[in-house]
Coordinates of C-alpha atoms in Angstrom, one line a residue:
X75 CA 98.4 143.8 150.0
X76 CA 100.3 146.6 151.8
X77 CA 103.7 147.5 151.5
X78 CA 104.7 147.2 155.4
X79 CA 102.6 143.7 155.9
X80 CA 104.7 143.0 153.0
X81 CA 107.5 144.3 154.7
X82 CA 106.7 142.7 158.3
X83 CA 105.5 139.1 156.5
X84 CA 108.6 139.2 154.6
X85 CA 110.6 140.2 158.4
X86 CA 108.6 138.0 160.1
X87 CA 111.4 134.7 160.7
X88 CA 114.2 137.6 161.6
X89 CA 111.5 139.1 164.5
X90 CA 110.4 135.5 165.6
X91 CA 113.4 134.1 166.0
X92 CA 114.1 138.3 167.9
X93 CA 111.0 137.3 170.3
X94 CA 112.3 133.8 171.1
X95 CA 115.6 135.3 171.8
X96 CA 117.4 133.9 175.5
X97 CA 117.6 137.9 176.3
X98 CA 114.2 138.8 175.2
X99 CA 112.5 136.3 177.5
X100 CA 115.0 136.6 179.7
X101 CA 113.5 140.3 180.3
X102 CA 109.9 138.6 180.4
X103 CA 110.2 135.3 182.9
X104 CA 113.1 137.3 184.0
X105 CA 115.4 135.1 184.5
X106 CA 117.8 137.2 182.7
X107 CA 120.9 137.6 184.4
X108 CA 121.1 141.2 185.2
X109 CA 125.0 142.0 183.9
X110 CA 124.0 141.3 180.6
X111 CA 121.3 143.8 180.8
X112 CA 122.7 146.6 182.5
X113 CA 125.7 145.8 179.6
X114 CA 122.5 146.7 176.5
X115 CA 121.4 149.1 178.5
X116 CA 124.5 151.3 178.2
X117 CA 124.5 150.0 174.3
X118 CA 121.1 150.9 173.9
X119 CA 121.9 154.8 174.8
X120 CA 124.2 155.0 173.3
X121 CA 122.9 153.8 170.0
X122 CA 119.6 156.1 170.8
X123 CA 121.6 159.3 170.6
X124 CA 122.1 158.0 166.8
X125 CA 118.6 157.3 166.5
X126 CA 117.6 159.9 167.5
X127 CA 120.1 161.8 165.4
X128 CA 117.1 159.8 162.7
X129 CA 114.5 162.1 163.0
X130 CA 116.4 165.0 163.4
X131 CA 117.5 164.0 160.0
X132 CA 113.6 162.7 158.9
X133 CA 112.6 166.4 160.3
X134 CA 114.5 167.8 158.0
X135 CA 114.4 165.4 154.7
X136 CA 110.0 165.8 155.2
X137 CA 108.4 168.1 152.8
X138 CA 104.9 168.6 154.7
X139 CA 104.5 170.4 157.9
X140 CA 102.5 168.0 159.3
X141 CA 105.9 165.1 158.5
X142 CA 108.6 167.0 159.6
X143 CA 105.8 168.2 163.4
X144 CA 106.4 165.1 164.2
X145 CA 110.0 163.7 163.7
X146 CA 110.5 166.4 166.3
X147 CA 108.2 164.1 168.7
X148 CA 109.5 161.5 168.6
X149 CA 112.8 163.1 168.3
X150 CA 111.9 165.4 172.1
X151 CA 110.3 161.8 172.7
X152 CA 113.5 159.1 172.5
X153 CA 115.9 162.5 174.0
X154 CA 113.3 163.0 176.8
X155 CA 111.4 159.8 177.6
X156 CA 113.7 157.1 176.0
X157 CA 116.5 157.8 177.5
X158 CA 115.3 158.8 180.6
X159 CA 114.5 155.8 181.1
X160 CA 118.2 154.6 181.1
X161 CA 118.6 156.9 183.1
X162 CA 116.7 155.5 186.1
X163 CA 117.8 152.1 185.4
X164 CA 121.7 152.6 185.5
X165 CA 120.5 155.0 188.6
X166 CA 118.5 151.6 190.3
X167 CA 121.6 149.5 188.7
X168 CA 124.4 151.9 190.1
X169 CA 125.6 152.7 187.0
X170 CA 127.1 156.4 187.1
X171 CA 126.2 159.1 184.4
X172 CA 129.9 159.2 184.1
X173 CA 129.2 156.0 182.9
X174 CA 126.5 155.9 181.1
X175 CA 127.4 158.9 179.1
X176 CA 131.3 157.0 178.2
X177 CA 129.8 153.8 177.6
X178 CA 131.6 153.1 173.9
X179 CA 129.2 151.8 171.0
X180 CA 129.9 147.8 170.8
X181 CA 131.2 146.6 167.4
X182 CA 127.6 145.2 166.4
X183 CA 125.6 148.1 168.4
X184 CA 128.9 150.2 165.9
X185 CA 127.6 149.0 162.4
X186 CA 124.0 149.0 163.4
X187 CA 123.9 152.5 163.9
X188 CA 126.6 153.5 161.3
X189 CA 124.2 151.2 158.9
X190 CA 120.8 153.2 159.4
X191 CA 122.9 156.2 159.0
X192 CA 124.4 155.7 156.7
X193 CA 120.9 154.8 154.0
X194 CA 119.7 157.8 156.0
X195 CA 121.9 159.9 154.9
X196 CA 122.6 158.9 151.0
X197 CA 118.6 158.0 150.4
X198 CA 116.0 159.9 150.6
X199 CA 112.9 159.7 153.2
X200 CA 111.4 156.3 152.1
X201 CA 114.6 155.2 152.5
X202 CA 115.0 156.4 156.9
X203 CA 112.2 155.3 157.3
X204 CA 112.1 151.6 156.3
X205 CA 115.8 152.0 158.4
X206 CA 113.9 153.1 161.5
X207 CA 111.1 150.7 161.5
X208 CA 112.0 147.6 163.1
X209 CA 113.2 148.9 165.7
X210 CA 110.0 150.9 166.9
X211 CA 107.0 147.9 165.3
X212 CA 109.5 145.1 166.5
X213 CA 109.7 146.6 170.2
X214 CA 106.5 147.4 170.6
X215 CA 105.2 143.4 169.0
X216 CA 107.6 142.2 172.1
X217 CA 106.4 145.1 174.2
X218 CA 103.0 143.1 173.4
X219 CA 104.2 139.7 174.1
X220 CA 106.0 139.9 176.7
X221 CA 103.2 141.7 178.3
X222 CA 100.9 138.3 178.0
X223 CA 103.7 137.3 180.7
X224 CA 102.7 137.1 184.4
X225 CA 103.7 139.3 186.6
X226 CA 106.2 140.7 183.8
X227 CA 105.0 144.4 184.2
X228 CA 105.6 144.5 188.2
X229 CA 109.7 142.9 188.6
X230 CA 112.2 145.2 190.2
X231 CA 114.2 145.1 187.1
X232 CA 112.5 144.5 183.8
X233 CA 108.8 145.9 184.5
X234 CA 109.1 149.1 183.4
X235 CA 110.5 148.2 180.2
X236 CA 107.8 146.0 179.1
X237 CA 106.1 148.3 180.4
X238 CA 107.0 151.2 178.3
X239 CA 107.7 149.8 175.0
X240 CA 103.7 147.6 175.4
X241 CA 102.4 150.8 176.1
X242 CA 99.9 152.4 173.4
X243 CA 101.8 156.0 173.8
X244 CA 105.3 153.9 172.1
X245 CA 102.2 152.1 169.5
X246 CA 101.7 155.3 167.7
X247 CA 104.7 155.8 167.1
X248 CA 106.0 152.7 165.0
X249 CA 101.7 153.0 164.2
X250 CA 102.5 156.3 162.6
X251 CA 105.6 155.3 160.5
X252 CA 103.3 151.8 159.5
X253 CA 100.8 154.7 158.2
X254 CA 103.5 156.6 156.3
X255 CA 106.1 154.1 154.9
X256 CA 102.8 153.2 153.5
X257 CA 102.3 156.3 151.5
X258 CA 105.1 156.8 150.9
X259 CA 105.8 153.4 149.3
X260 CA 102.7 153.8 147.2
X261 CA 103.1 154.1 143.4
X262 CA 107.2 153.2 143.7
X263 CA 107.6 150.2 141.1
X264 CA 109.2 146.7 141.7
X265 CA 112.9 147.0 141.0
X266 CA 112.6 150.1 145.1
X267 CA 110.2 148.6 146.7
X268 CA 112.9 144.9 146.9
X269 CA 115.7 147.5 146.6
X270 CA 113.4 149.1 150.5
X271 CA 113.6 145.2 151.4
X272 CA 116.4 145.3 152.3
X273 CA 117.5 147.5 154.1
X274 CA 114.1 146.3 155.9
X275 CA 116.0 143.1 156.2
X276 CA 118.6 144.3 157.0
X277 CA 118.2 146.3 160.1
X278 CA 115.3 143.6 161.6
X279 CA 119.2 141.4 161.1
X280 CA 120.6 144.5 162.9
X281 CA 118.1 144.1 165.5
X282 CA 118.1 140.5 166.3
X283 CA 122.5 140.7 166.5
X284 CA 121.9 143.7 169.3
X285 CA 120.2 140.6 171.4
X286 CA 122.8 138.5 170.7
X287 CA 125.1 140.9 170.8
X288 CA 124.2 141.6 174.7
X289 CA 123.3 138.5 176.0
X290 CA 126.5 137.4 175.0
X291 CA 128.2 141.0 176.6
X292 CA 130.3 141.4 172.7
X293 CA 132.2 144.3 172.9
X294 CA 135.8 144.3 171.4
X295 CA 138.1 142.1 171.2
X296 CA 140.8 143.1 173.4
X297 CA 144.1 142.3 172.3
X298 CA 142.9 145.5 169.3
X299 CA 142.2 147.5 172.3

């Protein structure tokens, strides 16, 4: 069994919970409350800023020009494709650019991105790839599954989201990261693989909690603002 398959098998219960979450299912069948989606898009926009920083850090930690180049492409795709989708949605949903740019991260979003940055800054390239892989991989799986729902990709507000994350282009990013983690894990001792597995499971859990946060529109308690 490859290391990536081992990670996928271990995280499957968490990923199934994410796929079955009412927020995700609501995107697929069009029943999601639009205010919840607005909250999600603003928080995801903030999250993607730190996610982009991780690709920049990966390019620095990479030891081959091929890997450096690919991470640079991922950085560009995040900043200029994925975040552009968020900006387009913001305009469609009546969210001004100022409101989008001024969004402050909710506690869960802050915890998630801070954890990934901490793991990636302190660790090696495989630590970083392990931390970011659940986001790319699970989103692609979710996108493909939601695309099977009749009309999901034609929905007025959610169709573009489903179309993007089920796309071959997004899948190529996920597939490349999967192949890379298997290359980097080759020959590592079991105790190191177990440590990496915990990172993967933690960020998989954070993915689930991000859906939960968005569904409940969770932010800081009013009395501590």
